[in-house]
Coordinates of C-alpha atoms in Angstrom, one line a residue:
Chain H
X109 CA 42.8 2.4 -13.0
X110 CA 44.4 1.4 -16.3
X111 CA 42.3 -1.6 -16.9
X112 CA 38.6 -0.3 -16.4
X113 CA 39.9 2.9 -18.4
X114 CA 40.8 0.6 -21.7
X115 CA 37.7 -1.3 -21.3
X116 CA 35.2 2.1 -21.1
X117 CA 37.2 3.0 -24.4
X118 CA 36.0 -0.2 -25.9
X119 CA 32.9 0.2 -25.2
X120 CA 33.1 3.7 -26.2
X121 CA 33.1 2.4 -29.6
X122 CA 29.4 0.8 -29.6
X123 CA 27.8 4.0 -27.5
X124 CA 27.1 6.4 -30.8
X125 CA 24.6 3.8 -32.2
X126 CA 23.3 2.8 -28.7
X127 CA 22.8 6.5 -28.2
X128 CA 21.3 7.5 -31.3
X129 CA 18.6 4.3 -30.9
X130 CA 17.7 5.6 -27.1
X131 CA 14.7 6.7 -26.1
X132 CA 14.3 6.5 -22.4
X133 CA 16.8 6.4 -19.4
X134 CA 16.4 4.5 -16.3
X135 CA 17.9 5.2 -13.2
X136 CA 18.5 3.6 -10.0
X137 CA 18.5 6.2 -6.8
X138 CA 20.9 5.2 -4.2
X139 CA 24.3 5.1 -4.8
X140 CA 23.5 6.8 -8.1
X141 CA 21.7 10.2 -7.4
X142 CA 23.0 10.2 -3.2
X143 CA 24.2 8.0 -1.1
X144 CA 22.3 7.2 1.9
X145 CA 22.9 7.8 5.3
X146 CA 22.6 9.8 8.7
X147 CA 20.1 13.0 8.2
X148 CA 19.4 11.4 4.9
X149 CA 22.4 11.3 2.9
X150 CA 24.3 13.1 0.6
X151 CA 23.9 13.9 -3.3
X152 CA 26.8 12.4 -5.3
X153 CA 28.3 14.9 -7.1
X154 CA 27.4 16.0 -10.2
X155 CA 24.4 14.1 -9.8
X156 CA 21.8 16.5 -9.6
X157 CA 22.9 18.8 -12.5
X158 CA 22.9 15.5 -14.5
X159 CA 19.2 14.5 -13.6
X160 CA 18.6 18.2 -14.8
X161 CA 20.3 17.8 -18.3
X162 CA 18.6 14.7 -18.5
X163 CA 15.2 16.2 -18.2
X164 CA 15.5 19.1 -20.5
X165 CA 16.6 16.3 -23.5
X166 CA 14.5 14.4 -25.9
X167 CA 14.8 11.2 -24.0
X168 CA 12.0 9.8 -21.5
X169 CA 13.2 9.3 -17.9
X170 CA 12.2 7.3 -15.3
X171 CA 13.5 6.0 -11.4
X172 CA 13.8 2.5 -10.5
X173 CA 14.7 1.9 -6.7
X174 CA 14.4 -1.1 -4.3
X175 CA 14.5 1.8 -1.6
X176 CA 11.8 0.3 0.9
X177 CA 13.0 2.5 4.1
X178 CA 10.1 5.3 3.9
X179 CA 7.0 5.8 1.9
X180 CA 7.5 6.9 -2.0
X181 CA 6.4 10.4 -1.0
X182 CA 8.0 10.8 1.7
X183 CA 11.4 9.6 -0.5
X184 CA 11.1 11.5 -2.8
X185 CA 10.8 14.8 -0.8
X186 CA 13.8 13.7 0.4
X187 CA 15.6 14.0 -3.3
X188 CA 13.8 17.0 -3.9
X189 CA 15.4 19.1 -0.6
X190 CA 18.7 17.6 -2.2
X191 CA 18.1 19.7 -5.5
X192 CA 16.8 16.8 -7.8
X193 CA 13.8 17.5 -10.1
X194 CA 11.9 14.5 -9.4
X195 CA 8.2 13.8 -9.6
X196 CA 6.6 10.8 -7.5
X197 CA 4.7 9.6 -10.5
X198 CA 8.2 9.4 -12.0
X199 CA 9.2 6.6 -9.7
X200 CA 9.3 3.1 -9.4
X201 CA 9.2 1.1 -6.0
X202 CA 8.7 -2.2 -4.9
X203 CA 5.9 -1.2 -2.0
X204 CA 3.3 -0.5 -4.2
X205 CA 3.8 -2.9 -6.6
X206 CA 3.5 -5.6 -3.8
X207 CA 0.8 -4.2 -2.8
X208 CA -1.1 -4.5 -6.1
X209 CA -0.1 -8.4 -6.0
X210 CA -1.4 -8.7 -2.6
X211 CA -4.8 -7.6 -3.2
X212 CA -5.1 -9.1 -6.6
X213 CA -4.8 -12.3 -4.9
X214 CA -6.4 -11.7 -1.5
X215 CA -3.5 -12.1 0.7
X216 CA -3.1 -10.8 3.8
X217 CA 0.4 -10.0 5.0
X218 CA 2.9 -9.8 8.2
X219 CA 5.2 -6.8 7.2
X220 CA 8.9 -7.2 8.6
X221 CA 9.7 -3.5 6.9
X222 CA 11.1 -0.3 8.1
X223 CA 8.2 2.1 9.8
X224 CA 8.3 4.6 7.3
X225 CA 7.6 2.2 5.3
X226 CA 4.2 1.3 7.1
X227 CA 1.5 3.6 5.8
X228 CA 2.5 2.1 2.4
X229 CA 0.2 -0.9 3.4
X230 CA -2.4 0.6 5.2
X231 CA -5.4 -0.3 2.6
X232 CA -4.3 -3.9 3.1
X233 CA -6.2 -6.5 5.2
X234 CA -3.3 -7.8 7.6
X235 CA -5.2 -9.7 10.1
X236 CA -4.7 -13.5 10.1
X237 CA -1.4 -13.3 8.0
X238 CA -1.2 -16.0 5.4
X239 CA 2.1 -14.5 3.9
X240 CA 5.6 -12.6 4.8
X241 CA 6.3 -9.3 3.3
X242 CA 9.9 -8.5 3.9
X243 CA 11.8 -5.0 3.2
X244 CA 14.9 -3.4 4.2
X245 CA 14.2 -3.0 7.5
X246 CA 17.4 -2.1 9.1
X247 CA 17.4 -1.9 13.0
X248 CA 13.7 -4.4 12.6
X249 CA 16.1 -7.1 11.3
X250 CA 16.4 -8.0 15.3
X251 CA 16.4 -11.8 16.4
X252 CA 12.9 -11.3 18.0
X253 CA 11.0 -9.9 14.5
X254 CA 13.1 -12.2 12.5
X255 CA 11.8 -15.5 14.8
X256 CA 7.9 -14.0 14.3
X257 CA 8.6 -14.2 10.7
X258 CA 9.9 -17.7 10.5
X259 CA 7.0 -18.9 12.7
X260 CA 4.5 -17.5 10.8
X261 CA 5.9 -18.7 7.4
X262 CA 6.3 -22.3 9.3
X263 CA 3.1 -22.4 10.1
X264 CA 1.6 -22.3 6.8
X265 CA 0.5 -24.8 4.5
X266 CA 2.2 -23.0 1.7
X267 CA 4.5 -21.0 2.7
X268 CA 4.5 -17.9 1.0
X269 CA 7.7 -15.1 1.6
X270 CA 7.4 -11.8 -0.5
X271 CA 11.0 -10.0 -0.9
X272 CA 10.9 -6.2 -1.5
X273 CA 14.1 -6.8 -3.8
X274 CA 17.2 -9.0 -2.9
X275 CA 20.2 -6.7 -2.7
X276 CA 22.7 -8.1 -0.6
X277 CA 24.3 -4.5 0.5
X278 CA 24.2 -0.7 0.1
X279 CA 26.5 1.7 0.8
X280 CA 25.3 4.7 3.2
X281 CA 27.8 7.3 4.2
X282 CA 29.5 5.7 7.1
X283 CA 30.2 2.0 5.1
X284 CA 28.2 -1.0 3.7
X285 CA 25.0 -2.1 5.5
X286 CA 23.5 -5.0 4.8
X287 CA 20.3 -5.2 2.3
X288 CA 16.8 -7.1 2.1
X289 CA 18.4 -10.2 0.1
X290 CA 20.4 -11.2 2.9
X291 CA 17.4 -11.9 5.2
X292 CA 15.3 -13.1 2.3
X293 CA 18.3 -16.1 2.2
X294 CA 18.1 -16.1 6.2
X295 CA 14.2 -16.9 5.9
X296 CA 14.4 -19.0 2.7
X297 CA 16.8 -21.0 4.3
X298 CA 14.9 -21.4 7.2
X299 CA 12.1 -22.5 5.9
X300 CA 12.9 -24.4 2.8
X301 CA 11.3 -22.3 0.1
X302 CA 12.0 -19.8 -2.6
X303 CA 10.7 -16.3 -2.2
X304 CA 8.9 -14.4 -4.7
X305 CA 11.0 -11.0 -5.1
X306 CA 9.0 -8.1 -6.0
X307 CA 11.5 -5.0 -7.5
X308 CA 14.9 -5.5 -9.3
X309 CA 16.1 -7.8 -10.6
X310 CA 12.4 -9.0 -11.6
X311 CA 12.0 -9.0 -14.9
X312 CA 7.8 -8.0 -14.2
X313 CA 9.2 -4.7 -12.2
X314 CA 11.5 -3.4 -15.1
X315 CA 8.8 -4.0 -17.6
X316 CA 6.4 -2.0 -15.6
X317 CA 8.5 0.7 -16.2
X318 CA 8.9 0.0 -19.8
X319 CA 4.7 0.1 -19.9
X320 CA 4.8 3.2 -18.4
X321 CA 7.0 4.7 -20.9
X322 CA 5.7 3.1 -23.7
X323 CA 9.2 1.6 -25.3
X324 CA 10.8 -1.2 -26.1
X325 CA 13.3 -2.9 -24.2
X326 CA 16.4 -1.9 -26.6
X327 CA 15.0 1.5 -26.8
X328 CA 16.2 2.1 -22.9
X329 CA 19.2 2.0 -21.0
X330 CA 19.4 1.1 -17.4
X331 CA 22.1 3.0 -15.3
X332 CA 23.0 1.5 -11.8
X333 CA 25.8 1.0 -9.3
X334 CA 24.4 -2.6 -8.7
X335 CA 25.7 -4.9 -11.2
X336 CA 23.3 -8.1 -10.5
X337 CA 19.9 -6.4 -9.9
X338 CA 20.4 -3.1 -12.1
X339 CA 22.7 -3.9 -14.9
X340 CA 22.3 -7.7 -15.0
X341 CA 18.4 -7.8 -14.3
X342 CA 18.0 -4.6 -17.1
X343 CA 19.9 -6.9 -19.8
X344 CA 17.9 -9.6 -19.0
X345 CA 15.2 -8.0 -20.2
X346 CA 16.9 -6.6 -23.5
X347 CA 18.0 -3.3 -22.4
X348 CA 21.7 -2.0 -21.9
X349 CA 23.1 -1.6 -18.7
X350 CA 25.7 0.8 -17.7
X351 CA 27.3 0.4 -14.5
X352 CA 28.5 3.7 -12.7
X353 CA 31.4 3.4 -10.3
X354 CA 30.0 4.8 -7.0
X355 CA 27.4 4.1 -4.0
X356 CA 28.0 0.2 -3.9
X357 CA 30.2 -0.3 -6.7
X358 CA 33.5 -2.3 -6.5
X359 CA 36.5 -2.9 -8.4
X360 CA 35.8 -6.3 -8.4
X361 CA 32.7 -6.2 -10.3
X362 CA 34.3 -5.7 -13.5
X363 CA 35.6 -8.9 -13.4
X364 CA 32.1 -10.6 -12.5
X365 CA 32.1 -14.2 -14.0
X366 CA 28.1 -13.8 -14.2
X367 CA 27.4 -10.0 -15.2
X368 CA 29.1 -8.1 -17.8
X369 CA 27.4 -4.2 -17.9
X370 CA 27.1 -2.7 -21.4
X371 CA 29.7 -0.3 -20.1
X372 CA 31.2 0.9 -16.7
X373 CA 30.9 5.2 -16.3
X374 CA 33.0 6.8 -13.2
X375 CA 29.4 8.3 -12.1
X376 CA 25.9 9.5 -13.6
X377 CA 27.5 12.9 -14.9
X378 CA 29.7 11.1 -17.1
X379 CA 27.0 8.8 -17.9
X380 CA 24.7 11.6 -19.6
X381 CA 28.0 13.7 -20.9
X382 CA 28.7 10.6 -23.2
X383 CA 25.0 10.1 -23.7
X384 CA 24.4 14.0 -24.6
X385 CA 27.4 13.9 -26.8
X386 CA 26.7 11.1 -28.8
X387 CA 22.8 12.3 -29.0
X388 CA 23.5 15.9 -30.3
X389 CA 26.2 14.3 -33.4
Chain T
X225 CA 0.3 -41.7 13.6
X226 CA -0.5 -44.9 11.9
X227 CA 1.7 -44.1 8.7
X228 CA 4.8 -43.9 11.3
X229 CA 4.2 -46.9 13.0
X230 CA 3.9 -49.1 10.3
X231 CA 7.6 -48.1 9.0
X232 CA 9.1 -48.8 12.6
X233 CA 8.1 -52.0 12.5
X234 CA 9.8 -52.3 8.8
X235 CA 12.5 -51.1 10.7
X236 CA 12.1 -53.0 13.2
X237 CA 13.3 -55.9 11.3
X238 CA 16.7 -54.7 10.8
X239 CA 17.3 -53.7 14.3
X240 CA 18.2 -57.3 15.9
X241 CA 21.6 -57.6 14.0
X242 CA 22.5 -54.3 13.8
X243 CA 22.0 -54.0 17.8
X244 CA 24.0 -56.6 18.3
X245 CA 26.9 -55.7 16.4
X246 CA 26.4 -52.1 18.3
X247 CA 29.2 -51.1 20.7
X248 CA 28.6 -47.3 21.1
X249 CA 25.9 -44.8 20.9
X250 CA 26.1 -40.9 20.2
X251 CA 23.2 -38.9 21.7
X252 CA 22.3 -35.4 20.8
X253 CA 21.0 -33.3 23.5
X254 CA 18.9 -30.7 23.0
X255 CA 15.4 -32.2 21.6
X256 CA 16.4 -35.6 22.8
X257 CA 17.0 -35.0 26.2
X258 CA 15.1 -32.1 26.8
X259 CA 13.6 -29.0 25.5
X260 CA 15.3 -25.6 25.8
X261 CA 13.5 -22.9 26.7
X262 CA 13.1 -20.2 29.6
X263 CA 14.6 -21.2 32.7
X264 CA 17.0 -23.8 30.8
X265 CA 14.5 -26.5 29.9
X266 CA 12.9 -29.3 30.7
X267 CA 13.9 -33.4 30.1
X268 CA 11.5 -34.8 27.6
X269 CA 9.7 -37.6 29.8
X270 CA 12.0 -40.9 30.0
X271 CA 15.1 -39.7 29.0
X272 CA 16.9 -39.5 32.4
X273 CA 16.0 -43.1 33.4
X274 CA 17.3 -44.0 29.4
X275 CA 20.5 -42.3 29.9
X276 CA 21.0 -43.9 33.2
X277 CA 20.0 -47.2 31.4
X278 CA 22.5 -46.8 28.7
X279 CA 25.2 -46.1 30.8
X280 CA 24.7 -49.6 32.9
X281 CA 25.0 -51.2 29.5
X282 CA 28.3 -52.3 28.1
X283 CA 27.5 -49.5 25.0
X284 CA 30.1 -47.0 25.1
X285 CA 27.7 -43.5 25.3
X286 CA 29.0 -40.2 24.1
X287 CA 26.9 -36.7 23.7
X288 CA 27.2 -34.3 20.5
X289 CA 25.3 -30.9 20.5
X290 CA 26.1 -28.0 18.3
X291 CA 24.8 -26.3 21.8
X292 CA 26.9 -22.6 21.5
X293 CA 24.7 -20.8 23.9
X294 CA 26.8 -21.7 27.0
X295 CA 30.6 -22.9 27.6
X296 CA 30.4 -27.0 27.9
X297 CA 30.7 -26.7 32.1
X298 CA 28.0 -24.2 32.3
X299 CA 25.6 -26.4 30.1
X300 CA 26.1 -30.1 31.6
X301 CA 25.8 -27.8 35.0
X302 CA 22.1 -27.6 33.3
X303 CA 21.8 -30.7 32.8
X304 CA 23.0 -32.5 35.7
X305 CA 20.2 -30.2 37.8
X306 CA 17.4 -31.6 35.4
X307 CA 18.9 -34.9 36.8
X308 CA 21.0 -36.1 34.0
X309 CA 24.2 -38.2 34.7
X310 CA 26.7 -36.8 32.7
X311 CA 30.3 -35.5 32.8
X312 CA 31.8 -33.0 30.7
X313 CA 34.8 -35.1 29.1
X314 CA 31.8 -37.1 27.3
X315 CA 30.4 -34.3 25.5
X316 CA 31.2 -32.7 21.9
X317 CA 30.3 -29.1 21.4
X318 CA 31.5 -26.8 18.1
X319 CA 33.3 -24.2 20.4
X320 CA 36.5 -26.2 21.7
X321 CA 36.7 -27.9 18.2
X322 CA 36.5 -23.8 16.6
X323 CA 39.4 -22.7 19.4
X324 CA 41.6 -26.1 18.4
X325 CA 41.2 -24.7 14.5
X326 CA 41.8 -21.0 15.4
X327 CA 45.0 -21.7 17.4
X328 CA 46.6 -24.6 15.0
X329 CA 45.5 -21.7 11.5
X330 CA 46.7 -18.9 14.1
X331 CA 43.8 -17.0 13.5
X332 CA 42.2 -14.3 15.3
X333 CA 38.2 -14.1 15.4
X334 CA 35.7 -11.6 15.8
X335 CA 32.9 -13.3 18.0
X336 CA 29.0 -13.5 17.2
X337 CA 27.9 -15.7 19.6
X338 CA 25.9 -15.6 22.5
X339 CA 27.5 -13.8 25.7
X340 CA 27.5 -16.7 27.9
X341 CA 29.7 -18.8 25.6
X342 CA 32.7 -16.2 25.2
X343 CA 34.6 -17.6 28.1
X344 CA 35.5 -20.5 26.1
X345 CA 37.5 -18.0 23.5
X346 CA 39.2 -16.2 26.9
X347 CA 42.4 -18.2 25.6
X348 CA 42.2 -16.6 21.6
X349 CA 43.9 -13.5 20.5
X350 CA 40.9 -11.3 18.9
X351 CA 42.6 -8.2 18.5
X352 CA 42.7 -7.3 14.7
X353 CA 40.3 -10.2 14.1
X354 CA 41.2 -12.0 10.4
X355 CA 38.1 -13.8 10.3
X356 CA 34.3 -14.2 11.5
X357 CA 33.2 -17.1 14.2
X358 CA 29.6 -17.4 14.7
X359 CA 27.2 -19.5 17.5
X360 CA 23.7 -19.9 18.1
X361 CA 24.0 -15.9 19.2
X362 CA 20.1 -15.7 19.4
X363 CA 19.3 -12.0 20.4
X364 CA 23.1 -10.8 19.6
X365 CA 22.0 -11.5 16.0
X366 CA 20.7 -8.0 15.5
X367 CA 21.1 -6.0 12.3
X368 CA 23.6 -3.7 13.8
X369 CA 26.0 -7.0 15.4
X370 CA 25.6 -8.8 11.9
X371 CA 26.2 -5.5 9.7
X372 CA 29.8 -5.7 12.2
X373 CA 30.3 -8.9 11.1
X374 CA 29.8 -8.8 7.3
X375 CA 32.2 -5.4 7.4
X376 CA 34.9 -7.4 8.6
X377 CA 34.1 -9.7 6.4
X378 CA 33.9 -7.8 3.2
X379 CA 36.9 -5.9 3.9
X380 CA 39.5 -8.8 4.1
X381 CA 41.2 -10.4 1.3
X382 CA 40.0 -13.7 1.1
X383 CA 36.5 -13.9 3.8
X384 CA 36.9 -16.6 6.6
X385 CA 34.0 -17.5 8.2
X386 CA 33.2 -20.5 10.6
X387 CA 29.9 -21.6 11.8
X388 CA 29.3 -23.5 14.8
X389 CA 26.8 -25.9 13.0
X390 CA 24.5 -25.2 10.3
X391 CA 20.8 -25.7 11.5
X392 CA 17.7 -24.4 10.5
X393 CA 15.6 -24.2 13.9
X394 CA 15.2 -25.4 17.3
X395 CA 12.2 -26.3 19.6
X396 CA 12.1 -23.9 22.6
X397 CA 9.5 -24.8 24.8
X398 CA 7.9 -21.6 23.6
X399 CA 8.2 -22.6 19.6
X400 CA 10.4 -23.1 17.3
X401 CA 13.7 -20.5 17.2
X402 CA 15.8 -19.8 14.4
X403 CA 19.3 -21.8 14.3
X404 CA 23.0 -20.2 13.7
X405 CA 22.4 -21.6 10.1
X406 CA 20.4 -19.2 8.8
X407 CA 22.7 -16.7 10.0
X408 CA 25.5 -18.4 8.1
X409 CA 23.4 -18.5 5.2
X410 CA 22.8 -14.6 5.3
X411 CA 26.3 -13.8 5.4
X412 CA 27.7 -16.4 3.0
X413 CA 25.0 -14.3 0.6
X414 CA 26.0 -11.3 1.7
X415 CA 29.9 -11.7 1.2
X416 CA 29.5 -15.2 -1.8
X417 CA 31.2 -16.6 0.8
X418 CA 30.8 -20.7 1.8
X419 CA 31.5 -21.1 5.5
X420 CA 33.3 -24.0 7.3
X421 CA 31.2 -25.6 9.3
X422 CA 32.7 -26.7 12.8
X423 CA 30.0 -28.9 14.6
X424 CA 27.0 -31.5 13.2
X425 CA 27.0 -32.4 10.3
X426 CA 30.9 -31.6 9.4
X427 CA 32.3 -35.5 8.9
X428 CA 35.5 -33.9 11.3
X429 CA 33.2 -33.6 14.1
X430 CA 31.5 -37.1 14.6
X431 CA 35.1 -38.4 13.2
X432 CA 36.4 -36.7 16.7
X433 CA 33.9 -38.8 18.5
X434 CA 34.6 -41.9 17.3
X435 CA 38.4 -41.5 17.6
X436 CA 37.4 -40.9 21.4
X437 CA 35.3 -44.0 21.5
X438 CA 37.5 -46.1 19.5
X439 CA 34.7 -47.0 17.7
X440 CA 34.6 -48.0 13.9
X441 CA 31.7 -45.8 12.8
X442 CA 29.2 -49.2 11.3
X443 CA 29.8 -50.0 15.5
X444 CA 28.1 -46.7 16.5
X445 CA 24.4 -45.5 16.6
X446 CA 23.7 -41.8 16.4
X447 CA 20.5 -40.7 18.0
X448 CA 18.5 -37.4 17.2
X449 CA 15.9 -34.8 16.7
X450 CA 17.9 -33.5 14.0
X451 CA 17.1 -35.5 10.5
X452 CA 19.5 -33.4 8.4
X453 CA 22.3 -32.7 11.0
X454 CA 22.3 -35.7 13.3
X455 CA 20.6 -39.0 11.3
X456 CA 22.2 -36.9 7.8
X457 CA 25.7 -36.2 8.6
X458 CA 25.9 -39.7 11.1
X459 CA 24.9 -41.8 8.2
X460 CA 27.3 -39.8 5.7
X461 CA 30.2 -41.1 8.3
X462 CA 29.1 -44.4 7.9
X463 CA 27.0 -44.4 10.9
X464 CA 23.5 -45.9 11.8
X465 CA 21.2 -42.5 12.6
X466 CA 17.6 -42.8 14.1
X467 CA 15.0 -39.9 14.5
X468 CA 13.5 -39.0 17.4
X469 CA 9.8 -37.7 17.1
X470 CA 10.9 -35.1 19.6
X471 CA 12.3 -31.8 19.8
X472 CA 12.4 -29.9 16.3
X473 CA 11.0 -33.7 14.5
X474 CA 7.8 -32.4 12.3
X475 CA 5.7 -35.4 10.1
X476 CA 7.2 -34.0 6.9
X477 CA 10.5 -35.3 8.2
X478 CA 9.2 -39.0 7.7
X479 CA 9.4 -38.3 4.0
X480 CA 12.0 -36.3 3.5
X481 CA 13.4 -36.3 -0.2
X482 CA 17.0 -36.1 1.0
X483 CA 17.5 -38.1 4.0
X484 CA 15.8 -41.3 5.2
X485 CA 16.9 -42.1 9.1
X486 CA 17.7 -46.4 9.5
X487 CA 15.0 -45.5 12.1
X488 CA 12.3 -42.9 13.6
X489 CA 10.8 -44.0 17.0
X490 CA 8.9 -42.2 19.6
X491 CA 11.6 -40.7 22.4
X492 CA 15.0 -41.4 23.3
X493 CA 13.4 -43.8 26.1
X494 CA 11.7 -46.0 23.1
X495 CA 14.8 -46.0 21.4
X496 CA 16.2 -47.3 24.7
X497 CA 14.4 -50.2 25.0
X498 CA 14.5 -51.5 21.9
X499 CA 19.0 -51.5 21.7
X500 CA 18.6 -52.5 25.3
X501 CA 15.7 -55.4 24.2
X502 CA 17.9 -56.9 21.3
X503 CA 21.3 -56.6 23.2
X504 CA 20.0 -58.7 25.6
X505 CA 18.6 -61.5 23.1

């Protein structure tokens, strides 16, 4: 692909700089480390060595995933048995960060999530709902749990719809499925309100994982196969974002009108051999 | 509801001229002339005598639903049991108006809509479907029929999809359902699509029942449940439109920052008598 080649070269030119200012990596999961699927999906090649390299640098390193299908443990173990060296504390997921928000202000949700994502919310008071917590609930997305939702939102005074990110798709092995952000619109629409989206693009979730590492935005780069919620919501909160071109990605994306990324990498091990290069001049 | 009555008779003011200079009426049907629900429904109280009364008058009466969960026969079948005296010729429904458009663009569809209205596609070629038609599908809206949708979708050039109105909800006699319009809004997010809308409020759609009539549209009232929809897209045509405070109506509709209905009255049967009151004057 002639075009998206030129343009990497172009960018090329800014990385040594950019690389020799970094201090931390972020990385999105799906579509960047594996992509999902039956029996849990499959590492993207290249992938896990990358991760690897990544660890044994001088740079921090952290995971940022709107992945709301299973608990963060239960995840995780799933990287692991795919060869990533990844730690749970390492991670950062919208479950229990909506969690935190629920009980700082006494709320007590209906779920419309996966199962596995369940135990997540079992310290949280859920009787008498007086919000909607919505994840990527797949095959729960029926008509039935979708109706319960609307007519508990509908009921209330103030109306109050919590979205576990707002992806409109992911890739798993077998093609595109559709993501949370499409039934936050369904519901939103529905209802006439605005949800409050808890994970990317949020600017509150990427600087939680800025706290956590202790850097400044510009001292990070974000590395994701979602242009609007990884590379778009990371640069709207001052870091770079690289996009790679697997899980999710399209051609069409680098011709966005609304998101430019900081550069656009064939995959993560390409990502980290122009970061490694440019770190060890 | 004090508040309400005191605007009806503001309205009320208004209503002797533009009465008389009435020749036609458009009902919609479902939340004016009965409430869906299991078992197909039941007539809201008065509105069998009021369409029996409007049809002795010399007001030309036509119906307009966005109904998509049953071919036109099978649903004024419905109808005519709860006792309602109507033929099918006077009723306007989004799936004959979708087939007219699918045969003149010679288009081929793939079908999300509810089972029991696919006879009125028998006369469409679907095979290697170039675009996406989609009804008030209720339980066929599950995760795994929309993720077929939004594949076919996604994968073709330019994205064609049609929507067989765009409403929010409807009153079952159960509570409130969600409406084919929040499934359009889920997959015009999922794909950055906008879908044609074939049904209320499209301006085409009332325009085809007042060529029928052979009405000018200041001649014609539109009555409904509906504020957006009916009393909206009526009044956008050039119509009169007047609110029922049956069916999906809720309070909040009264002040409504977008649409304001000429009228909001109790039932159909109230609107009845007061066209029926003036006319006779």
């Amino acid at each position: 692909m002639r075009r998206s080649a030129s343009r990497a070269v172009i960018m090329a030119d800014q990385w040594p700089r950019c690389v020799r200012e970094m201090k931390g990596v972020i990385l999105d999961m799906c579509g960047v480390l594996y992509d999902s699927g039956e029996g849990g999906g499959v590492p993207i090649e290249g992938s896990v060595e990358a991760v690897r390299r990544l660890k044994s640098s001088d740079l921090q390193l952290r995971f940022c995933t709107n992945e709301t299908q299973a608990t963060r443990e239960k995840f995780v173990g799933k990287l692991k048995r795919m060869g990533f060296d990844i730690d749970v504390r390492e991670v950062f997921s919208p479950a229990p960060a909506v969690v935190a928000i629920l009980k700082e202000r006494c709320l007590r949700p209906h779920l419309l999530v996966h199962d596995d994502l369940l135990p997540e919310f079992d310290s949280v008071d859920k009787f008498n709902s007086n919000c909607v917590v919505i994840g990527d609930a797949a095959d729960n997305f029926s008509y039935q749990n979708m109706n319960t939702a609307f007519q508990i939102l509908i009921s209330l005074e103030k109306p109050l719809l919590f979205s576990m990110g707002r992806g409109r798709y992911y890739k798993e092995t077998d093609g595109l499925k559709l993501d949370v952000g499409v039934y936050m619109k369904a519901l939103e629409y529905a209802c006439d309100l605005e949800a409050d989206v808890v994970g990317k693009p949020a600017p509150m979730f990427f600087q939680s994982v800025l706290n956590d590492m202790g850097l400044q935005p510009h001292e990070v780069l974000m590395i994701g196969d979602d242009l609007v919620n990884d590379v778009g919501g990371a640069q709207r909160c001052g870091m770079k974002g690289l996009q790679v071109r697997t899980g999710k990605y399209r051609p069409s994306d680098e011709r966005d009108p609304t998101v430019t990324a900081d550069g656009y990498v064939d995959n993560l091990a390409c990502a980290v051999d122009t970061i490694l290069k440019y770190r060890c001049v």
